[in-house]
């Protein structure tokens, strides 16, 4: 078993490579946090609640010799709703189209049925190279980490998966994140850059803004409403009659919940929680867009939207 650590030699490459990598793993395996660490800026919604990523957020890592485009898929899981089935279809389609798959397994949790379920699916994807990424290494001691690395190696042997690499990383402590990029790049096809130098993601800004609002809305209520919030940005317009040196962007967004009884939870006593969501997400949006923002939030009920094909389409799924 070859486990990579920082002292490993790096391949000398003169050619330019560019391609797509996606991170898979059961919900909350650290996929979005890893995407953000590699790109160096917040592009994927992170939350310690499973199932928060719903869009294929692409983070783009620029290197002089390569460009690595990260596709962040929702966690694959046994679907219980129509939304769940659609998310799983998105995952499988993505796997077939990328150049390398990174399978994220947290160091602090023993391999479980969820990991096996995904590994079995991965075993069926024959041509794409697979890298096993043991995440959250900052949460465990050396012995536990060694045991997890051996377990991951065994899982591959058992299911007939040949790992191109097994890499332990900690995205929050920024350990071995650069090494991971160094190991993914040689697995990319040769070719010119696919995106301009400054781009960090190809997500439309409106979707990223909606994700930031959704993340802030989940912050205080994730135990009560983990997946029942969808956010749609209705419009983003620069306010007219503002001097050039003092622009203001007006953003109007709706938070959709499934039942009227959830409205009070999201709004909070005397509107305090919704106000906090506005303050928190506005700061993040201003950092993302680099401009002052006026944020107008409304909470609306879209009855059982996760099970209704028409509503799912309307909410962008």
PDB file of C-alpha atoms in Angstrom:
ATOM      1  CA  UNK A   1       0.000   0.000   0.000  1.00  0.00           C
ATOM      2  CA  UNK A   2       1.457   3.345  -0.988  1.00  0.00           C
ATOM      3  CA  UNK A   3       0.251   6.151   1.285  1.00  0.00           C
ATOM      4  CA  UNK A   4       1.376   9.607   0.274  1.00  0.00           C
ATOM      5  CA  UNK A   5       2.798  12.095   2.735  1.00  0.00           C
ATOM      6  CA  UNK A   6       4.391  15.467   2.165  1.00  0.00           C
ATOM      7  CA  UNK A   7       7.937  14.148   1.752  1.00  0.00           C
ATOM      8  CA  UNK A   8       6.946  12.040  -1.287  1.00  0.00           C
ATOM      9  CA  UNK A   9       8.712  13.051  -4.461  1.00  0.00           C
ATOM     10  CA  UNK A  10       6.777  15.178  -6.875  1.00  0.00           C
ATOM     11  CA  UNK A  11       6.613  14.284 -10.544  1.00  0.00           C
ATOM     12  CA  UNK A  12       8.563  16.624 -12.827  1.00  0.00           C
ATOM     13  CA  UNK A  13       6.219  17.682 -15.597  1.00  0.00           C
ATOM     14  CA  UNK A  14       6.831  20.045 -18.478  1.00  0.00           C
ATOM     15  CA  UNK A  15       3.446  19.592 -20.188  1.00  0.00           C
ATOM     16  CA  UNK A  16       0.306  21.497 -19.253  1.00  0.00           C
ATOM     17  CA  UNK A  17      -2.608  19.447 -17.962  1.00  0.00           C
ATOM     18  CA  UNK A  18      -6.247  20.387 -17.408  1.00  0.00           C
ATOM     19  CA  UNK A  19      -9.169  18.284 -16.330  1.00  0.00           C
ATOM     20  CA  UNK A  20     -12.003  17.534 -13.959  1.00  0.00           C
ATOM     21  CA  UNK A  21     -11.929  15.839 -10.566  1.00  0.00           C
ATOM     22  CA  UNK A  22     -14.882  15.119  -8.343  1.00  0.00           C
ATOM     23  CA  UNK A  23     -15.017  14.302  -4.665  1.00  0.00           C
ATOM     24  CA  UNK A  24     -17.467  11.662  -3.545  1.00  0.00           C
ATOM     25  CA  UNK A  25     -18.222  10.239  -0.153  1.00  0.00           C
ATOM     26  CA  UNK A  26     -21.107   9.815   2.178  1.00  0.00           C
ATOM     27  CA  UNK A  27     -22.729  12.999   3.439  1.00  0.00           C
ATOM     28  CA  UNK A  28     -20.507  15.054   5.750  1.00  0.00           C
ATOM     29  CA  UNK A  29     -17.262  13.342   4.673  1.00  0.00           C
ATOM     30  CA  UNK A  30     -15.565  16.728   4.223  1.00  0.00           C
ATOM     31  CA  UNK A  31     -15.963  17.122   0.436  1.00  0.00           C
ATOM     32  CA  UNK A  32     -16.992  20.783   0.366  1.00  0.00           C
ATOM     33  CA  UNK A  33     -14.418  21.842   2.966  1.00  0.00           C
ATOM     34  CA  UNK A  34     -11.723  20.151   0.882  1.00  0.00           C
ATOM     35  CA  UNK A  35     -12.908  21.922  -2.293  1.00  0.00           C
ATOM     36  CA  UNK A  36     -12.710  25.267  -0.480  1.00  0.00           C
ATOM     37  CA  UNK A  37      -9.224  24.500   0.905  1.00  0.00           C
ATOM     38  CA  UNK A  38      -7.859  23.540  -2.518  1.00  0.00           C
ATOM     39  CA  UNK A  39      -9.314  26.599  -4.238  1.00  0.00           C
ATOM     40  CA  UNK A  40      -8.374  28.891  -1.366  1.00  0.00           C
ATOM     41  CA  UNK A  41     -11.716  30.683  -1.311  1.00  0.00           C
ATOM     42  CA  UNK A  42     -15.180  29.763  -0.147  1.00  0.00           C
ATOM     43  CA  UNK A  43     -16.969  28.358  -3.193  1.00  0.00           C
ATOM     44  CA  UNK A  44     -18.928  25.362  -1.892  1.00  0.00           C
ATOM     45  CA  UNK A  45     -21.479  25.546   0.906  1.00  0.00           C
ATOM     46  CA  UNK A  46     -20.150  23.839   4.043  1.00  0.00           C
ATOM     47  CA  UNK A  47     -22.226  22.818   7.018  1.00  0.00           C
ATOM     48  CA  UNK A  48     -21.792  20.115   9.610  1.00  0.00           C
ATOM     49  CA  UNK A  49     -25.185  18.846   8.530  1.00  0.00           C
ATOM     50  CA  UNK A  50     -25.252  16.195   5.794  1.00  0.00           C
ATOM     51  CA  UNK A  51     -26.939  16.845   2.414  1.00  0.00           C
ATOM     52  CA  UNK A  52     -26.323  20.569   2.086  1.00  0.00           C
ATOM     53  CA  UNK A  53     -24.647  20.588  -1.344  1.00  0.00           C
ATOM     54  CA  UNK A  54     -27.261  20.481  -4.052  1.00  0.00           C
ATOM     55  CA  UNK A  55     -25.518  22.044  -7.017  1.00  0.00           C
ATOM     56  CA  UNK A  56     -22.485  20.894  -8.916  1.00  0.00           C
ATOM     57  CA  UNK A  57     -20.206  23.647  -7.596  1.00  0.00           C
ATOM     58  CA  UNK A  58     -16.963  23.752  -9.492  1.00  0.00           C
ATOM     59  CA  UNK A  59     -13.874  25.078  -7.781  1.00  0.00           C
ATOM     60  CA  UNK A  60     -10.931  25.846 -10.041  1.00  0.00           C
ATOM     61  CA  UNK A  61      -7.323  25.344  -8.898  1.00  0.00           C
ATOM     62  CA  UNK A  62      -4.874  27.317 -11.042  1.00  0.00           C
ATOM     63  CA  UNK A  63      -1.243  26.196 -11.281  1.00  0.00           C
ATOM     64  CA  UNK A  64       1.412  27.334 -13.788  1.00  0.00           C
ATOM     65  CA  UNK A  65       1.585  23.793 -15.192  1.00  0.00           C
ATOM     66  CA  UNK A  66      -2.021  22.730 -14.735  1.00  0.00           C
ATOM     67  CA  UNK A  67      -5.643  23.553 -14.086  1.00  0.00           C
ATOM     68  CA  UNK A  68      -7.717  21.328 -11.867  1.00  0.00           C
ATOM     69  CA  UNK A  69     -11.483  21.775 -12.005  1.00  0.00           C
ATOM     70  CA  UNK A  70     -13.277  20.380  -8.973  1.00  0.00           C
ATOM     71  CA  UNK A  71     -16.837  19.216  -9.337  1.00  0.00           C
ATOM     72  CA  UNK A  72     -18.556  18.926  -5.989  1.00  0.00           C
ATOM     73  CA  UNK A  73     -21.420  16.429  -6.194  1.00  0.00           C
ATOM     74  CA  UNK A  74     -24.117  15.906  -3.580  1.00  0.00           C
ATOM     75  CA  UNK A  75     -23.476  12.976  -1.238  1.00  0.00           C
ATOM     76  CA  UNK A  76     -24.659   9.675  -2.689  1.00  0.00           C
ATOM     77  CA  UNK A  77     -27.189   8.043  -0.390  1.00  0.00           C
ATOM     78  CA  UNK A  78     -30.159   5.680  -0.391  1.00  0.00           C
ATOM     79  CA  UNK A  79     -32.901   7.986  -1.693  1.00  0.00           C
ATOM     80  CA  UNK A  80     -36.135   8.467   0.226  1.00  0.00           C
ATOM     81  CA  UNK A  81     -37.626  11.268  -1.872  1.00  0.00           C
ATOM     82  CA  UNK A  82     -37.744  12.322  -5.512  1.00  0.00           C
ATOM     83  CA  UNK A  83     -35.128  14.976  -4.673  1.00  0.00           C
ATOM     84  CA  UNK A  84     -32.896  12.189  -3.317  1.00  0.00           C
ATOM     85  CA  UNK A  85     -33.255  10.180  -6.532  1.00  0.00           C
ATOM     86  CA  UNK A  86     -32.439  13.207  -8.687  1.00  0.00           C
ATOM     87  CA  UNK A  87     -29.356  13.964  -6.597  1.00  0.00           C
ATOM     88  CA  UNK A  88     -28.118  10.372  -7.017  1.00  0.00           C
ATOM     89  CA  UNK A  89     -28.587  10.597 -10.804  1.00  0.00           C
ATOM     90  CA  UNK A  90     -26.504  13.788 -10.786  1.00  0.00           C
ATOM     91  CA  UNK A  91     -23.736  11.927  -8.931  1.00  0.00           C
ATOM     92  CA  UNK A  92     -23.582   8.997 -11.364  1.00  0.00           C
ATOM     93  CA  UNK A  93     -23.620  11.233 -14.433  1.00  0.00           C
ATOM     94  CA  UNK A  94     -20.770  13.269 -12.955  1.00  0.00           C
ATOM     95  CA  UNK A  95     -18.654  10.165 -12.248  1.00  0.00           C
ATOM     96  CA  UNK A  96     -18.865   9.110 -15.880  1.00  0.00           C
ATOM     97  CA  UNK A  97     -17.651  12.507 -17.105  1.00  0.00           C
ATOM     98  CA  UNK A  98     -14.685  13.362 -14.869  1.00  0.00           C
ATOM     99  CA  UNK A  99     -10.980  12.495 -15.242  1.00  0.00           C
ATOM    100  CA  UNK A 100     -10.436  11.389 -11.655  1.00  0.00           C
ATOM    101  CA  UNK A 101     -12.646  10.547  -8.655  1.00  0.00           C
ATOM    102  CA  UNK A 102     -11.543  11.378  -5.100  1.00  0.00           C
ATOM    103  CA  UNK A 103     -13.301   9.170  -2.547  1.00  0.00           C
ATOM    104  CA  UNK A 104     -13.453  11.019   0.796  1.00  0.00           C
ATOM    105  CA  UNK A 105     -13.499   8.940   3.985  1.00  0.00           C
ATOM    106  CA  UNK A 106     -13.297  10.729   7.350  1.00  0.00           C
ATOM    107  CA  UNK A 107     -10.420   9.586   9.590  1.00  0.00           C
ATOM    108  CA  UNK A 108     -12.515   9.912  12.739  1.00  0.00           C
ATOM    109  CA  UNK A 109     -15.238   7.414  11.775  1.00  0.00           C
ATOM    110  CA  UNK A 110     -14.845   3.699  11.096  1.00  0.00           C
ATOM    111  CA  UNK A 111     -15.826   2.576   7.601  1.00  0.00           C
ATOM    112  CA  UNK A 112     -19.558   1.919   7.582  1.00  0.00           C
ATOM    113  CA  UNK A 113     -22.354   0.703   5.288  1.00  0.00           C
ATOM    114  CA  UNK A 114     -22.582   4.159   3.651  1.00  0.00           C
ATOM    115  CA  UNK A 115     -18.909   3.990   2.604  1.00  0.00           C
ATOM    116  CA  UNK A 116     -19.341   0.431   1.269  1.00  0.00           C
ATOM    117  CA  UNK A 117     -22.442   1.453  -0.677  1.00  0.00           C
ATOM    118  CA  UNK A 118     -20.437   4.157  -2.473  1.00  0.00           C
ATOM    119  CA  UNK A 119     -17.320   1.985  -2.885  1.00  0.00           C
ATOM    120  CA  UNK A 120     -19.431  -0.713  -4.592  1.00  0.00           C
ATOM    121  CA  UNK A 121     -20.821   1.888  -6.982  1.00  0.00           C
ATOM    122  CA  UNK A 122     -17.260   3.145  -7.607  1.00  0.00           C
ATOM    123  CA  UNK A 123     -16.066  -0.387  -8.377  1.00  0.00           C
ATOM    124  CA  UNK A 124     -18.504  -0.340 -11.311  1.00  0.00           C
ATOM    125  CA  UNK A 125     -16.871   2.780 -12.793  1.00  0.00           C
ATOM    126  CA  UNK A 126     -14.013   1.035 -14.536  1.00  0.00           C
ATOM    127  CA  UNK A 127     -11.991   3.572 -16.528  1.00  0.00           C
ATOM    128  CA  UNK A 128     -11.791   6.559 -14.184  1.00  0.00           C
ATOM    129  CA  UNK A 129      -8.768   6.624 -11.800  1.00  0.00           C
ATOM    130  CA  UNK A 130      -9.772   6.717  -8.137  1.00  0.00           C
ATOM    131  CA  UNK A 131      -7.881   8.380  -5.293  1.00  0.00           C
ATOM    132  CA  UNK A 132      -8.811   7.512  -1.695  1.00  0.00           C
ATOM    133  CA  UNK A 133      -8.679  10.668   0.452  1.00  0.00           C
ATOM    134  CA  UNK A 134      -8.752  10.163   4.220  1.00  0.00           C
ATOM    135  CA  UNK A 135     -10.119  13.490   5.507  1.00  0.00           C
ATOM    136  CA  UNK A 136     -10.256  15.205   8.926  1.00  0.00           C
ATOM    137  CA  UNK A 137      -6.881  13.787  10.008  1.00  0.00           C
ATOM    138  CA  UNK A 138      -6.569  16.626  12.560  1.00  0.00           C
ATOM    139  CA  UNK A 139      -9.279  14.905  14.621  1.00  0.00           C
ATOM    140  CA  UNK A 140      -7.387  11.641  15.273  1.00  0.00           C
ATOM    141  CA  UNK A 141      -4.059  10.369  16.608  1.00  0.00           C
ATOM    142  CA  UNK A 142      -1.430   8.571  14.504  1.00  0.00           C
ATOM    143  CA  UNK A 143      -2.556   5.068  15.476  1.00  0.00           C
ATOM    144  CA  UNK A 144      -6.209   5.666  14.516  1.00  0.00           C
ATOM    145  CA  UNK A 145      -5.103   7.248  11.239  1.00  0.00           C
ATOM    146  CA  UNK A 146      -2.863   4.260  10.410  1.00  0.00           C
ATOM    147  CA  UNK A 147      -5.747   1.873  11.114  1.00  0.00           C
ATOM    148  CA  UNK A 148      -8.051   3.867   8.837  1.00  0.00           C
ATOM    149  CA  UNK A 149      -5.490   3.915   5.999  1.00  0.00           C
ATOM    150  CA  UNK A 150      -5.132   0.117   6.230  1.00  0.00           C
ATOM    151  CA  UNK A 151      -8.953  -0.291   6.298  1.00  0.00           C
ATOM    152  CA  UNK A 152      -9.282   1.860   3.153  1.00  0.00           C
ATOM    153  CA  UNK A 153      -6.587  -0.169   1.389  1.00  0.00           C
ATOM    154  CA  UNK A 154      -8.407  -3.409   2.364  1.00  0.00           C
ATOM    155  CA  UNK A 155     -11.739  -2.052   1.124  1.00  0.00           C
ATOM    156  CA  UNK A 156     -10.153  -1.470  -2.294  1.00  0.00           C
ATOM    157  CA  UNK A 157      -8.688  -4.994  -2.403  1.00  0.00           C
ATOM    158  CA  UNK A 158     -11.997  -6.517  -1.362  1.00  0.00           C
ATOM    159  CA  UNK A 159     -14.019  -4.766  -4.078  1.00  0.00           C
ATOM    160  CA  UNK A 160     -11.399  -4.882  -6.840  1.00  0.00           C
ATOM    161  CA  UNK A 161     -10.672  -1.130  -6.780  1.00  0.00           C
ATOM    162  CA  UNK A 162      -7.060  -0.152  -7.458  1.00  0.00           C
ATOM    163  CA  UNK A 163      -6.482   3.176  -5.692  1.00  0.00           C
ATOM    164  CA  UNK A 164      -4.233   5.445  -7.778  1.00  0.00           C
ATOM    165  CA  UNK A 165      -3.205   7.031  -4.451  1.00  0.00           C
ATOM    166  CA  UNK A 166      -4.225   6.932  -0.788  1.00  0.00           C
ATOM    167  CA  UNK A 167      -3.765  10.405   0.720  1.00  0.00           C
ATOM    168  CA  UNK A 168      -4.432  11.535   4.317  1.00  0.00           C
ATOM    169  CA  UNK A 169      -5.412  15.249   4.491  1.00  0.00           C
ATOM    170  CA  UNK A 170      -6.826  17.837   6.850  1.00  0.00           C
ATOM    171  CA  UNK A 171      -8.583  20.661   5.018  1.00  0.00           C
ATOM    172  CA  UNK A 172      -9.205  22.699   8.187  1.00  0.00           C
ATOM    173  CA  UNK A 173      -5.563  22.433   9.346  1.00  0.00           C
ATOM    174  CA  UNK A 174      -4.378  22.775   5.719  1.00  0.00           C
ATOM    175  CA  UNK A 175      -2.254  19.601   5.963  1.00  0.00           C
ATOM    176  CA  UNK A 176      -1.303  17.836   2.718  1.00  0.00           C
ATOM    177  CA  UNK A 177      -3.874  19.832   0.707  1.00  0.00           C
ATOM    178  CA  UNK A 178      -1.215  21.013  -1.759  1.00  0.00           C
ATOM    179  CA  UNK A 179       0.169  17.485  -1.958  1.00  0.00           C
ATOM    180  CA  UNK A 180      -3.301  16.235  -2.909  1.00  0.00           C
ATOM    181  CA  UNK A 181      -3.392  18.738  -5.804  1.00  0.00           C
ATOM    182  CA  UNK A 182       0.121  17.591  -6.831  1.00  0.00           C
ATOM    183  CA  UNK A 183      -1.101  13.988  -6.975  1.00  0.00           C
ATOM    184  CA  UNK A 184      -4.351  14.730  -8.815  1.00  0.00           C
ATOM    185  CA  UNK A 185      -2.688  16.816 -11.544  1.00  0.00           C
ATOM    186  CA  UNK A 186      -0.679  13.965 -13.208  1.00  0.00           C
ATOM    187  CA  UNK A 187      -3.978  12.056 -13.552  1.00  0.00           C
ATOM    188  CA  UNK A 188      -5.390  14.868 -15.739  1.00  0.00           C
ATOM    189  CA  UNK A 189      -5.192  14.771 -19.540  1.00  0.00           C
ATOM    190  CA  UNK A 190      -2.685  17.026 -21.306  1.00  0.00           C
ATOM    191  CA  UNK A 191      -4.256  20.186 -22.650  1.00  0.00           C
ATOM    192  CA  UNK A 192      -4.596  23.967 -22.336  1.00  0.00           C
ATOM    193  CA  UNK A 193      -6.394  25.722 -19.464  1.00  0.00           C
ATOM    194  CA  UNK A 194     -10.177  25.462 -19.742  1.00  0.00           C
ATOM    195  CA  UNK A 195     -11.011  28.570 -17.713  1.00  0.00           C
ATOM    196  CA  UNK A 196      -9.511  32.092 -17.541  1.00  0.00           C
ATOM    197  CA  UNK A 197      -6.853  32.684 -14.868  1.00  0.00           C
ATOM    198  CA  UNK A 198      -9.002  34.638 -12.384  1.00  0.00           C
ATOM    199  CA  UNK A 199     -12.002  32.304 -12.318  1.00  0.00           C
ATOM    200  CA  UNK A 200     -12.555  30.324  -9.121  1.00  0.00           C
ATOM    201  CA  UNK A 201     -15.877  28.745 -10.048  1.00  0.00           C
ATOM    202  CA  UNK A 202     -18.255  28.618 -12.994  1.00  0.00           C
ATOM    203  CA  UNK A 203     -21.360  28.699 -10.800  1.00  0.00           C
ATOM    204  CA  UNK A 204     -23.618  31.598 -11.730  1.00  0.00           C
ATOM    205  CA  UNK A 205     -23.316  34.228  -8.996  1.00  0.00           C
ATOM    206  CA  UNK A 206     -27.024  33.970  -8.198  1.00  0.00           C
ATOM    207  CA  UNK A 207     -26.688  30.288  -7.285  1.00  0.00           C
ATOM    208  CA  UNK A 208     -23.683  30.982  -5.056  1.00  0.00           C
ATOM    209  CA  UNK A 209     -25.543  33.823  -3.331  1.00  0.00           C
ATOM    210  CA  UNK A 210     -28.552  31.523  -2.775  1.00  0.00           C
ATOM    211  CA  UNK A 211     -26.225  28.875  -1.269  1.00  0.00           C
ATOM    212  CA  UNK A 212     -24.679  31.395   1.143  1.00  0.00           C
ATOM    213  CA  UNK A 213     -28.145  32.496   2.305  1.00  0.00           C
ATOM    214  CA  UNK A 214     -29.198  28.856   2.675  1.00  0.00           C
ATOM    215  CA  UNK A 215     -26.090  28.055   4.708  1.00  0.00           C
ATOM    216  CA  UNK A 216     -26.782  30.971   7.069  1.00  0.00           C
ATOM    217  CA  UNK A 217     -30.452  29.946   7.344  1.00  0.00           C
ATOM    218  CA  UNK A 218     -29.480  26.385   8.281  1.00  0.00           C
ATOM    219  CA  UNK A 219     -27.057  27.635  10.930  1.00  0.00           C
ATOM    220  CA  UNK A 220     -29.509  27.884  13.825  1.00  0.00           C
ATOM    221  CA  UNK A 221     -32.210  25.443  12.713  1.00  0.00           C
ATOM    222  CA  UNK A 222     -30.382  22.468  11.263  1.00  0.00           C
ATOM    223  CA  UNK A 223     -31.670  20.103  13.943  1.00  0.00           C
ATOM    224  CA  UNK A 224     -35.270  21.025  13.216  1.00  0.00           C
ATOM    225  CA  UNK A 225     -35.180  21.590   9.423  1.00  0.00           C
ATOM    226  CA  UNK A 226     -32.046  20.012   7.970  1.00  0.00           C
ATOM    227  CA  UNK A 227     -33.197  19.740   4.344  1.00  0.00           C
ATOM    228  CA  UNK A 228     -36.452  21.657   4.240  1.00  0.00           C
ATOM    229  CA  UNK A 229     -35.015  25.010   3.168  1.00  0.00           C
ATOM    230  CA  UNK A 230     -34.522  26.030  -0.459  1.00  0.00           C
ATOM    231  CA  UNK A 231     -33.443  29.531  -1.464  1.00  0.00           C
ATOM    232  CA  UNK A 232     -34.190  31.251  -4.764  1.00  0.00           C
ATOM    233  CA  UNK A 233     -32.622  34.613  -5.598  1.00  0.00           C
ATOM    234  CA  UNK A 234     -35.378  36.431  -7.496  1.00  0.00           C
ATOM    235  CA  UNK A 235     -33.225  39.341  -8.637  1.00  0.00           C
ATOM    236  CA  UNK A 236     -29.838  41.008  -8.223  1.00  0.00           C
ATOM    237  CA  UNK A 237     -29.747  44.556  -9.530  1.00  0.00           C
ATOM    238  CA  UNK A 238     -27.382  47.495  -8.969  1.00  0.00           C
ATOM    239  CA  UNK A 239     -29.342  50.310  -7.308  1.00  0.00           C
ATOM    240  CA  UNK A 240     -29.890  53.236  -9.644  1.00  0.00           C
ATOM    241  CA  UNK A 241     -28.800  56.806  -8.892  1.00  0.00           C
ATOM    242  CA  UNK A 242     -25.795  55.719  -6.813  1.00  0.00           C
ATOM    243  CA  UNK A 243     -22.439  57.514  -7.228  1.00  0.00           C
ATOM    244  CA  UNK A 244     -19.824  55.346  -8.989  1.00  0.00           C
ATOM    245  CA  UNK A 245     -17.649  55.140  -5.846  1.00  0.00           C
ATOM    246  CA  UNK A 246     -20.599  54.030  -3.660  1.00  0.00           C
ATOM    247  CA  UNK A 247     -22.408  51.251  -5.512  1.00  0.00           C
ATOM    248  CA  UNK A 248     -25.107  49.152  -3.857  1.00  0.00           C
ATOM    249  CA  UNK A 249     -26.460  45.842  -5.088  1.00  0.00           C
ATOM    250  CA  UNK A 250     -30.102  45.045  -4.273  1.00  0.00           C
ATOM    251  CA  UNK A 251     -30.694  41.315  -3.779  1.00  0.00           C
ATOM    252  CA  UNK A 252     -34.217  39.964  -3.319  1.00  0.00           C
ATOM    253  CA  UNK A 253     -34.410  36.334  -2.223  1.00  0.00           C
ATOM    254  CA  UNK A 254     -37.076  33.899  -1.037  1.00  0.00           C
ATOM    255  CA  UNK A 255     -36.499  31.151   1.499  1.00  0.00           C
ATOM    256  CA  UNK A 256     -38.888  28.283   0.768  1.00  0.00           C
ATOM    257  CA  UNK A 257     -39.958  25.859   3.468  1.00  0.00           C
ATOM    258  CA  UNK A 258     -42.293  22.859   3.209  1.00  0.00           C
ATOM    259  CA  UNK A 259     -44.894  23.630   5.879  1.00  0.00           C
ATOM    260  CA  UNK A 260     -46.501  26.684   7.435  1.00  0.00           C
ATOM    261  CA  UNK A 261     -45.481  25.403  10.892  1.00  0.00           C
ATOM    262  CA  UNK A 262     -41.800  25.811   9.915  1.00  0.00           C
ATOM    263  CA  UNK A 263     -42.206  29.524   9.199  1.00  0.00           C
ATOM    264  CA  UNK A 264     -41.897  30.559  12.842  1.00  0.00           C
ATOM    265  CA  UNK A 265     -38.735  28.464  13.238  1.00  0.00           C
ATOM    266  CA  UNK A 266     -36.972  30.227  10.343  1.00  0.00           C
ATOM    267  CA  UNK A 267     -38.192  33.730  11.237  1.00  0.00           C
ATOM    268  CA  UNK A 268     -37.597  33.335  14.994  1.00  0.00           C
ATOM    269  CA  UNK A 269     -39.058  35.329  17.895  1.00  0.00           C
ATOM    270  CA  UNK A 270     -39.787  38.904  16.723  1.00  0.00           C
ATOM    271  CA  UNK A 271     -38.008  38.122  13.434  1.00  0.00           C
ATOM    272  CA  UNK A 272     -34.631  37.851  15.165  1.00  0.00           C
ATOM    273  CA  UNK A 273     -33.453  34.671  13.448  1.00  0.00           C
ATOM    274  CA  UNK A 274     -34.269  35.876   9.943  1.00  0.00           C
ATOM    275  CA  UNK A 275     -32.496  39.153  10.750  1.00  0.00           C
ATOM    276  CA  UNK A 276     -29.392  37.193  11.862  1.00  0.00           C
ATOM    277  CA  UNK A 277     -29.522  35.163   8.632  1.00  0.00           C
ATOM    278  CA  UNK A 278     -29.587  38.431   6.677  1.00  0.00           C
ATOM    279  CA  UNK A 279     -26.629  39.942   8.576  1.00  0.00           C
ATOM    280  CA  UNK A 280     -24.510  36.799   8.340  1.00  0.00           C
ATOM    281  CA  UNK A 281     -25.168  36.000   4.701  1.00  0.00           C
ATOM    282  CA  UNK A 282     -24.840  39.640   3.634  1.00  0.00           C
ATOM    283  CA  UNK A 283     -21.249  39.749   4.949  1.00  0.00           C
ATOM    284  CA  UNK A 284     -20.390  36.568   3.031  1.00  0.00           C
ATOM    285  CA  UNK A 285     -22.090  37.812  -0.156  1.00  0.00           C
ATOM    286  CA  UNK A 286     -20.259  41.150   0.036  1.00  0.00           C
ATOM    287  CA  UNK A 287     -16.951  39.290   0.416  1.00  0.00           C
ATOM    288  CA  UNK A 288     -17.816  37.077  -2.562  1.00  0.00           C
ATOM    289  CA  UNK A 289     -18.987  39.851  -4.901  1.00  0.00           C
ATOM    290  CA  UNK A 290     -16.738  42.638  -3.608  1.00  0.00           C
ATOM    291  CA  UNK A 291     -19.564  45.179  -3.405  1.00  0.00           C
ATOM    292  CA  UNK A 292     -21.944  46.506  -0.698  1.00  0.00           C
ATOM    293  CA  UNK A 293     -25.278  44.678  -0.706  1.00  0.00           C
ATOM    294  CA  UNK A 294     -28.834  45.405   0.412  1.00  0.00           C
ATOM    295  CA  UNK A 295     -30.435  42.034   1.130  1.00  0.00           C
ATOM    296  CA  UNK A 296     -34.210  41.601   1.178  1.00  0.00           C
ATOM    297  CA  UNK A 297     -35.324  38.165   2.487  1.00  0.00           C
ATOM    298  CA  UNK A 298     -38.818  36.663   2.540  1.00  0.00           C
ATOM    299  CA  UNK A 299     -39.957  33.277   3.882  1.00  0.00           C
ATOM    300  CA  UNK A 300     -42.531  31.407   1.777  1.00  0.00           C
ATOM    301  CA  UNK A 301     -44.194  28.002   1.971  1.00  0.00           C
ATOM    302  CA  UNK A 302     -43.860  25.583  -0.971  1.00  0.00           C
ATOM    303  CA  UNK A 303     -45.799  22.588   0.290  1.00  0.00           C
ATOM    304  CA  UNK A 304     -43.757  19.317   0.311  1.00  0.00           C
ATOM    305  CA  UNK A 305     -41.431  20.691  -2.374  1.00  0.00           C
ATOM    306  CA  UNK A 306     -38.919  17.828  -2.021  1.00  0.00           C
ATOM    307  CA  UNK A 307     -41.482  15.305  -3.302  1.00  0.00           C
ATOM    308  CA  UNK A 308     -43.158  17.370  -6.018  1.00  0.00           C
ATOM    309  CA  UNK A 309     -41.546  17.304  -9.515  1.00  0.00           C
ATOM    310  CA  UNK A 310     -43.111  20.669 -10.509  1.00  0.00           C
ATOM    311  CA  UNK A 311     -41.846  22.443  -7.404  1.00  0.00           C
ATOM    312  CA  UNK A 312     -38.391  20.836  -7.727  1.00  0.00           C
ATOM    313  CA  UNK A 313     -38.115  22.212 -11.258  1.00  0.00           C
ATOM    314  CA  UNK A 314     -39.231  25.650 -10.122  1.00  0.00           C
ATOM    315  CA  UNK A 315     -36.642  25.643  -7.340  1.00  0.00           C
ATOM    316  CA  UNK A 316     -33.902  24.689  -9.789  1.00  0.00           C
ATOM    317  CA  UNK A 317     -33.465  20.917  -9.226  1.00  0.00           C
TER     318      UNK A 317
END
